[in-house]
Amino acid sequence: MALSETGDVSVQDGVGEGAAGSNLIQLVDALGVRHPNPHYDPLVADVDGAALRSLYEDMVVVRRIDSEATALQRQGELALWPPLLGQEAAQIGSGRALRQDDFVFSSYRENAVAYCRGVDLTDLLRVWRGNASSGWDPYTINMATPQVIIGAQTLHATGYAMGILNDGADSVAVTYFGDGATSQGDVNEAMVFAASYQAPVVFFCQNNHWAISEPVGLQAHVPIADRAPGFGIPSVRVDGNDVLACLAVTREALDRARSGGGPTFIEAVTYRMGPHTTADDPSRYRDANELEDWAAKDPLARIAALLDSMDLLDADYADSVKAKADGVAAELRAGCLGMAEPAPGDVFKHVYSAPNSWLDRQQDHYERYLLSFGNGTTEGD
Amino acid sequence: MIKEFRLPDLGEGLTESEIVSWHVAVGDTVELNQVIADVETAKAVVELPSPYAGVIARLHEQPGTVVEVGATIVSFDIPVIGNEADPPARREPNLVGYGAAVEKGGRPQRRVRDFAEDSGSAAAVQPMPDRPAAARSVPAVPAVPAHPAAVPVAPTHAAPAAAAPARQGPAPDSPVPAVRPAHAAPLVSATGERPRSTPPVRKLARDLGLVLDSVHGSGPGQLITREDVLNALAEQGGSAAGTVGYGPGVSEGAAGTGDAVSDGRGLPPASGETRIPIKGVRKHTAAAMVASAFTAPHVTEFLTIDVTPTMELISKLKASRAFADARITPLTIVAKAVCIAVRRQPSLNSSWDAAANEIVQYSAVNLGIAAATPRGLLVPNIKDAGALNLLELSAALKTLTDTARSGKTSQADLSGGTLSITNIGVFGIDAGTPILNPGEAAILAVGAVRRAPWEYEGEVALRSVMPLSLSFDHRLVDGEQGSRFLADIGAILSDPGMVLTMV
């Protein structure tokens, strides 16, 4: 089905059927066939077999991280986990396009992006275990900790990008959000400011078709990417399950931002194959057939097929990839179970960057309050 | 090595889930993360991945069962590899995955429903109809009644268990739960509002067995402070020092039977029973009481006296410079009186050594004070209390109670006692028949000081009256010595000047 601007909901569901006749950018189709694209091919000309394998490995590993964290939640070791199953290509393709000095402002589902940024695996789980109110120092990996407020991170990214302008640097702020977030005022305000200041920010929207239980068609009667031009921001619609295409369009957007071309809006059309979070049951609101349709467009399967067609997916390699993923999962589990518990006073850390007498006073009061429980009773009874 | 797996909170804030089906059976070998069960929460049906690689040792719950979060549902037999057999001990955290700790033992919905529907059973745990005031007036109402070793088996506590079935004809079949209180603690005030306080103070009150509804808050917005709690205890027991550790709810709940604490907080179960392992201090207390009750022939005598002069003496002492920093309470004076009286009746300070076929007569009084501590009932003693003057005795009492309160009573403090006092007055109790601390010849129960009409100078006047109950071992002490001892104590308390005739 060709895309139209009629607002037909089925337009959303029809994506991924092929690049022909569609404005959806796709370089590798669902069967793993590479389609030439004169505009985007040069942007991924450097992606040889080894690089393709690397992208594939990333996707296998993050899928394994995702399933291990889901299991940890089911085993009582995490309070909650937002699975990214099905969105590996969108996150790895875009995440691997970034430079170290770029800065990511994401939602809570971009664990594969965090993986690309080099996050410590234990830090990735810290918040979900209730061990800390924030998982890591954003400046160590140039990625802010996950934003739970829907869409708020787009404002942070735009503000950061305006700072880049002030600094005269050529790095870029990249913000990740979902289709549901585009209905939030924050996202729209961020786009207005980004366009006004021509800030070097990339809006990377993963349209995974479901805002928890709301299908995207309810809140977007036109493709989401079509909204951006109304703000004066160029946009592109990409097959979010095609890691190569995601890499290509993100590189283009980054290049534009670095060269003073301002913001870009990318809609990566993908699918959340799992629940919204581990506390959600998607079978209550969506058709099992839909999941089956999207399983046929699995982002890993198509790259595996492409590698296979290039004779790059022998058994030894497949085993080594699996072993790597299992190793990462074991490391993740060990890090989770071995996490040291925070002390009561830790709540006062990381509030202000500099000493603060008011906070010191509060801390003093709190410590005396804890002491008033008497000996050995602060751990409850 | 057996590892148990408890049902986590699979959603956000769930308290229970249903086991839909097991994918494994006992004896099956499972891999880490292998799906072992389908579980349905209020939000979703989810697959449960195995947290361990090992062999299924036991499935604790059947399919179709609704299980509380935190309940053990499956046990694994895990192969022990190297030094993993002895992992470093670490505090078992209450993981977010298990939600907040559930303050209940059973299954609340069902229990509440049963409670409402089965009035017969409910009646069995209601306050006794003919003693509602008594039950309510008890300041430190126990969630689970304490029968500390040295505390007399007072009527309020003992009677319901035996008498309730007979009195409550309509429900003769109602079981009287073995560990249930005769009267449920009123944890919520009549208005339904919880008294305002802070967690440390609430904990202190709970540890001391004090119900906050009975405490006046002096802080902002009637906030109950630590001082309010201590003052309330002092008022109710006539002695803050003597009352420490007498909180019955805690003495029983924390006396090595931690399960009873949570159970005692909730609504009384209408039927069924709670089974609590016999261990720790509870076990020790039981053994000691059985040994004492069935070895020493107990005689108990009662004496009620007008202690108004003692109360006046305490007021004077408090106002004096010498005693300004001391904590003088009726218990202090009673302790001193015991030490003085026992000099005239030394047989009260002796021990029966059956093995040696000898009576051991002690020269010094190691004065035991029964204390319900966080560990349970303990009877630490003050060594050679008779050698202490009043100021030193009050300090020793303070040290003893502070130590007991903080749970740091040493074995040395607990051994070597020769004569004991138990302050049942803090519970609002008048009198009882205390059981001897094993090896001792006497124990004095100090009742509550009440304003009561009393004969005074030929007329009826409102006086401060205190009942005393003395149990002694009739092998060692005859009625004459026991009676004289009790009378001397009474004489001192009713007229402290009488000490001049005794020393």
XYZ file of N, CA and C in Angstrom, chain B residues 306 308-309 312 452-464 494-495:
57
model
N -2.262 2.046 101.756
C -2.358 3.456 101.399
C -0.929 3.989 101.249
N -0.102 6.913 100.014
C -0.083 8.371 99.866
C 1.191 8.983 100.475
N 1.612 8.545 101.651
C 2.852 9.115 102.211
C 4.063 8.849 101.312
N 3.936 11.285 98.540
C 4.346 12.606 99.018
C 5.867 12.658 99.185
N -8.282 5.959 95.435
C -9.442 5.177 95.843
C -9.927 5.648 97.203
N -11.213 5.486 97.468
C -11.736 5.819 98.801
C -11.109 4.875 99.830
N -10.632 5.425 100.895
C -9.881 4.639 101.872
C -10.089 5.239 103.265
N -10.069 4.437 104.203
C -10.205 4.945 105.565
C -8.973 5.753 105.913
N -9.194 7.017 106.340
C -8.074 7.866 106.682
C -8.465 8.735 107.875
N -7.797 8.568 108.963
C -8.047 9.323 110.175
C -9.520 9.297 110.539
N -10.084 8.120 110.482
C -11.454 7.944 110.932
C -12.528 8.315 109.930
N -12.079 8.741 108.750
C -13.074 9.091 107.742
C -12.687 8.446 106.411
N -13.629 8.508 105.485
C -13.317 7.995 104.148
C -12.721 9.132 103.319
N -11.550 8.882 102.776
C -10.904 9.913 101.963
C -10.354 9.282 100.679
N -10.097 10.108 99.691
C -9.467 9.605 98.464
C -7.973 9.514 98.721
N -7.444 8.307 98.654
C -6.032 8.096 98.937
C -5.381 7.336 97.785
N -4.072 7.411 97.685
C -3.343 6.629 96.690
C -3.106 5.223 97.262
N 3.488 2.680 103.510
C 2.379 3.478 104.045
C 2.887 4.525 105.030
N 4.101 4.334 105.498
C 4.692 5.337 106.385
C 6.215 5.181 106.327
